[in-house]
CSV table of C-alpha atoms in Angstrom, one decimal:
chain,number,residue,atom,x,y,z
A,1,LEU,CA,0.0,0.0,-0.1
A,2,VAL,CA,2.8,2.4,0.9
A,3,LEU,CA,4.5,1.6,-2.3
A,4,ALA,CA,1.4,2.2,-4.2
A,5,VAL,CA,1.1,5.7,-2.5
A,6,LEU,CA,4.6,6.5,-3.3
A,7,GLY,CA,4.2,5.4,-6.9
A,8,LEU,CA,1.1,7.6,-7.3
A,9,LEU,CA,2.9,10.7,-6.0
A,10,ALA,CA,5.7,9.9,-8.4
A,11,ALA,CA,3.4,10.1,-11.5
A,12,VAL,CA,2.2,13.5,-10.5
A,13,PRO,CA,3.4,16.0,-13.2
A,14,GLN,CA,6.5,18.3,-12.0
A,15,ARG,CA,4.8,21.5,-13.2
A,16,VAL,CA,1.2,22.2,-12.5
A,17,ASP,CA,-1.0,25.3,-12.0
A,18,GLY,CA,-0.9,26.9,-8.6
A,19,LYS,CA,-3.6,29.1,-7.4
A,20,VAL,CA,-6.0,29.1,-10.5
A,21,VAL,CA,-8.9,31.3,-11.0
A,22,VAL,CA,-11.4,30.1,-13.8
A,23,ALA,CA,-14.5,32.3,-14.4
A,24,ASN,CA,-17.0,33.6,-16.8
A,25,MET,CA,-17.7,37.1,-15.8
A,26,LYS,CA,-20.2,39.7,-17.2
A,27,THR,CA,-21.6,42.9,-15.7
A,28,SER,CA,-24.3,45.1,-17.2
A,29,MET,CA,-23.3,48.4,-15.7
A,30,ARG,CA,-19.7,50.1,-15.9
A,31,GLN,CA,-20.0,51.1,-12.2
A,32,PHE,CA,-19.6,47.2,-11.5
A,33,SER,CA,-16.4,46.9,-13.7
A,34,ASP,CA,-13.8,46.5,-10.8
A,35,ILE,CA,-13.9,42.9,-9.5
A,36,TYR,CA,-11.5,41.4,-6.9
A,37,LEU,CA,-10.2,38.0,-7.6
A,38,GLY,CA,-8.0,37.0,-4.8
A,39,SER,CA,-4.6,37.1,-3.3
A,40,PHE,CA,-1.3,35.1,-3.7
A,41,THR,CA,2.1,35.4,-1.9
A,42,PHE,CA,5.0,35.0,-4.4
A,43,ASP,CA,8.3,33.6,-3.3
A,44,ALA,CA,11.3,35.8,-3.1
A,45,ALA,CA,12.9,34.0,-6.0
A,46,GLY,CA,10.0,35.2,-8.2
A,47,GLY,CA,7.0,33.7,-9.7
A,48,GLN,CA,4.8,33.4,-12.8
A,49,ILE,CA,1.4,34.6,-14.0
A,50,LYS,CA,-0.4,32.8,-16.8
A,51,ALA,CA,-3.4,34.2,-18.4
A,52,HIS,CA,-5.7,32.6,-21.0
A,53,THR,CA,-8.8,34.8,-22.0
A,54,GLN,CA,-11.7,35.2,-24.3
A,55,ALA,CA,-12.8,38.6,-24.0
A,56,GLY,CA,-16.1,40.1,-25.6
A,57,VAL,CA,-15.1,43.8,-25.2
A,58,SER,CA,-12.0,45.8,-25.2
A,59,GLY,CA,-10.4,47.7,-22.4
A,60,GLN,CA,-10.4,45.0,-19.7
A,61,ARG,CA,-7.3,44.6,-17.5
A,62,PHE,CA,-6.0,42.4,-14.7
A,63,LEU,CA,-4.5,44.7,-12.1
A,64,PHE,CA,-2.1,43.7,-9.4
A,65,PHE,CA,-1.2,45.3,-6.1
A,66,ASP,CA,1.2,44.4,-3.2
A,67,GLY,CA,1.3,45.1,0.4
A,68,LYS,CA,3.0,48.5,0.3
A,69,ALA,CA,1.3,51.5,1.7
A,70,SER,CA,0.9,53.2,-1.6
A,71,SER,CA,-0.7,50.0,-3.2
A,72,TRP,CA,-3.3,47.6,-1.6
A,73,PRO,CA,-3.5,49.4,1.6
A,74,ARG,CA,-4.4,52.7,-0.1
A,75,VAL,CA,-7.1,50.8,-2.2
A,76,LEU,CA,-8.7,49.5,0.9
A,77,ALA,CA,-8.7,52.9,2.7
A,78,SER,CA,-9.9,55.0,-0.5
A,79,TYR,CA,-11.6,52.7,-2.9
A,80,GLN,CA,-15.1,54.2,-2.5
A,81,ASP,CA,-13.6,57.5,-3.7
A,82,MET,CA,-11.4,56.1,-6.3
A,83,SER,CA,-12.2,56.4,-10.0
A,84,CYS,CA,-11.4,53.4,-12.3
A,85,GLU,CA,-8.3,55.3,-13.7
A,86,GLY,CA,-7.3,56.1,-10.1
A,87,LEU,CA,-7.5,52.5,-9.4
A,88,ARG,CA,-5.5,51.7,-12.4
A,89,ASN,CA,-2.7,54.2,-11.5
A,90,VAL,CA,-2.2,52.7,-8.0
A,91,SER,CA,-1.8,49.2,-9.4
A,92,LEU,CA,1.7,47.7,-10.3
A,93,MET,CA,3.7,48.1,-13.5
A,94,VAL,CA,4.1,44.6,-14.6
A,95,THR,CA,4.0,44.5,-18.3
A,96,GLU,CA,6.4,46.1,-20.6
A,97,ASP,CA,6.0,47.0,-24.4
A,98,ALA,CA,8.2,45.1,-26.8
A,99,ILE,CA,8.7,48.0,-29.2
A,100,ASP,CA,9.3,51.0,-27.0
A,101,ASP,CA,10.0,49.3,-23.7
A,102,SER,CA,7.3,51.4,-21.9
A,103,LEU,CA,5.7,50.0,-18.8
A,104,SER,CA,1.9,49.8,-18.2
A,105,GLU,CA,-0.3,49.0,-15.4
A,106,GLY,CA,-1.4,45.3,-14.9
A,107,LEU,CA,-2.1,43.1,-17.8
A,108,GLU,CA,-4.2,44.4,-20.7
A,109,VAL,CA,-6.6,41.9,-22.3
A,110,PRO,CA,-7.5,42.6,-25.9
A,111,LYS,CA,-10.7,41.5,-27.5
A,112,GLY,CA,-11.0,37.9,-28.6
A,113,ARG,CA,-8.8,35.0,-27.6
A,114,TYR,CA,-5.6,35.8,-25.8
A,115,SER,CA,-2.8,34.3,-23.9
A,116,ALA,CA,0.0,35.7,-21.7
A,117,ASP,CA,2.9,34.3,-19.6
A,118,LEU,CA,4.5,37.0,-17.1
A,119,LYS,CA,7.7,36.1,-15.2
A,120,LEU,CA,8.2,38.1,-11.9
A,121,ALA,CA,11.6,39.3,-10.9
A,122,PRO,CA,13.2,38.2,-7.7
A,123,SER,CA,12.6,40.3,-4.5
A,124,ALA,CA,14.2,40.7,-1.2
A,125,LEU,CA,11.2,39.0,0.6
A,126,PRO,CA,8.1,37.0,-0.3
A,127,ALA,CA,5.5,39.4,-1.5
A,128,GLN,CA,1.6,39.1,-1.2
A,129,TRP,CA,0.0,40.2,-4.4
A,130,PHE,CA,-3.8,41.1,-4.8
A,131,THR,CA,-5.5,40.7,-8.1
A,132,MET,CA,-8.6,42.6,-9.6
A,133,LEU,CA,-10.2,42.7,-12.8
A,134,SER,CA,-11.2,46.2,-14.2
A,135,ASN,CA,-12.6,47.9,-17.3
A,136,CYS,CA,-12.5,51.7,-17.5
A,137,GLU,CA,-14.0,51.8,-21.0
A,138,ASP,CA,-16.8,49.5,-20.8
A,139,VAL,CA,-18.4,46.5,-19.0
A,140,ILE,CA,-16.7,43.3,-17.9
A,141,ASP,CA,-17.4,40.5,-20.5
A,142,ILE,CA,-14.6,37.7,-20.1
A,143,ASP,CA,-14.0,34.1,-19.9
A,144,PHE,CA,-10.5,33.6,-18.3
A,145,LYS,CA,-8.2,31.2,-16.5
A,146,LEU,CA,-5.5,33.0,-14.4
A,147,SER,CA,-2.8,30.8,-12.8
A,148,LEU,CA,-0.4,32.0,-10.2
A,149,LEU,CA,2.7,29.9,-9.7
A,150,ASN,CA,5.7,29.8,-7.4
A,151,PRO,CA,9.1,28.3,-8.3
A,152,GLY,CA,10.5,25.3,-6.5
A,153,GLY,CA,8.8,22.2,-8.2
A,154,TRP,CA,5.4,20.7,-7.9
A,155,TRP,CA,5.2,20.8,-4.0
A,156,ASN,CA,5.7,24.5,-4.0
A,157,ALA,CA,4.4,25.7,-7.2
A,158,HIS,CA,1.1,24.6,-6.2
A,159,PHE,CA,0.9,26.9,-3.2
A,160,SER,CA,1.1,30.4,-1.9
A,161,VAL,CA,4.2,30.9,0.2
A,162,ASP,CA,2.1,30.9,3.3
A,163,GLU,CA,0.5,27.6,2.4
A,164,GLN,CA,3.6,25.8,1.3
A,165,GLY,CA,4.4,22.6,3.4
A,166,LEU,CA,0.9,21.8,4.0
A,167,LEU,CA,0.4,19.2,1.2
A,168,PRO,CA,3.5,17.1,2.4
A,169,MET,CA,2.3,17.2,5.8
A,170,PHE,CA,-1.3,16.1,5.0
A,171,VAL,CA,0.1,13.4,2.5
A,172,GLY,CA,2.5,12.1,5.2
A,173,TRP,CA,-0.4,11.8,7.8
A,174,SER,CA,-2.7,10.3,5.6
A,175,ALA,CA,-0.1,7.6,4.6
A,176,VAL,CA,0.5,6.9,8.3
A,177,TYR,CA,-3.2,6.8,9.1
A,178,THR,CA,-4.0,4.4,6.2
A,179,VAL,CA,-0.9,2.0,7.3
A,180,GLY,CA,-2.5,2.0,10.8
A,181,VAL,CA,-5.9,1.3,9.6
A,182,VAL,CA,-4.6,-1.6,7.4
A,183,ALA,CA,-2.5,-3.0,10.2
A,184,PHE,CA,-5.4,-2.7,12.7
A,185,GLY,CA,-7.7,-4.6,10.3
A,186,ILE,CA,-5.0,-7.3,9.8
A,187,VAL,CA,-4.9,-7.9,13.6
A,188,GLN,CA,-8.7,-7.9,14.0
A,189,TRP,CA,-9.1,-10.6,11.2
A,190,ASN,CA,-6.3,-12.7,12.7
A,191,LEU,CA,-8.0,-12.3,16.1
A,192,HIS,CA,-11.3,-13.2,14.6
A,193,ARG,CA,-9.9,-16.3,12.9
A,194,THR,CA,-8.3,-17.6,16.2
A,195,ARG,CA,-11.2,-16.5,18.4
A,196,GLY,CA,-8.8,-14.0,20.4
A,197,PRO,CA,-10.0,-11.5,22.8
A,198,HIS,CA,-13.3,-9.7,22.4
A,199,PRO,CA,-13.1,-6.6,20.1
A,200,MET,CA,-14.1,-4.3,22.8
A,201,LEU,CA,-11.3,-5.5,25.2
A,202,LEU,CA,-8.9,-5.0,22.3
A,203,MET,CA,-10.1,-1.4,21.9
A,204,VAL,CA,-9.4,-0.8,25.7
A,205,LEU,CA,-6.0,-2.2,25.3
A,206,LEU,CA,-5.1,-0.2,22.3
A,207,GLY,CA,-6.4,2.9,24.1
A,208,VAL,CA,-4.1,2.3,27.0
């Protein structure tokens, strides 16, 4: 059984999607064109953002914010008074134009089908990023899959930094529990065959 579990884990791909947001979003009014999607903590070594979209209108953009006072805390403190353009101006510059090297806020999503793969530069410390979907020109109309990844192989890529280590721990405890249950079942079966102590007595002895 243990070998079977290890074999299953060995068959898992080495690169998988981390925190993945998959959605079909449509709004009917422009005042509802800012949508919070979630947060993810990237490792200090960097990270990766993958986007696959099918947009029905132009002007949509994924916006990213970090924990600096001028970024996400500012959004939380003054969001009700912010215009769509003001929100965009606060977001991080993460994309660079291939022609003139100019930077722009977030990731612009053109109308139609689109894919992007952003590589994040290393930083001094792990950084928590917050993601929103926004459109300052029109409503929200988009099907998308947004994947946030960390470096370090399958065990780490699948999780935000603050959640890394949970999967190995749960897999380990599950394996121990499974082995214990199987061993207990074998003992019970052998006692039943040999007419050993009553099961209730055995449970008391195991509890001591």
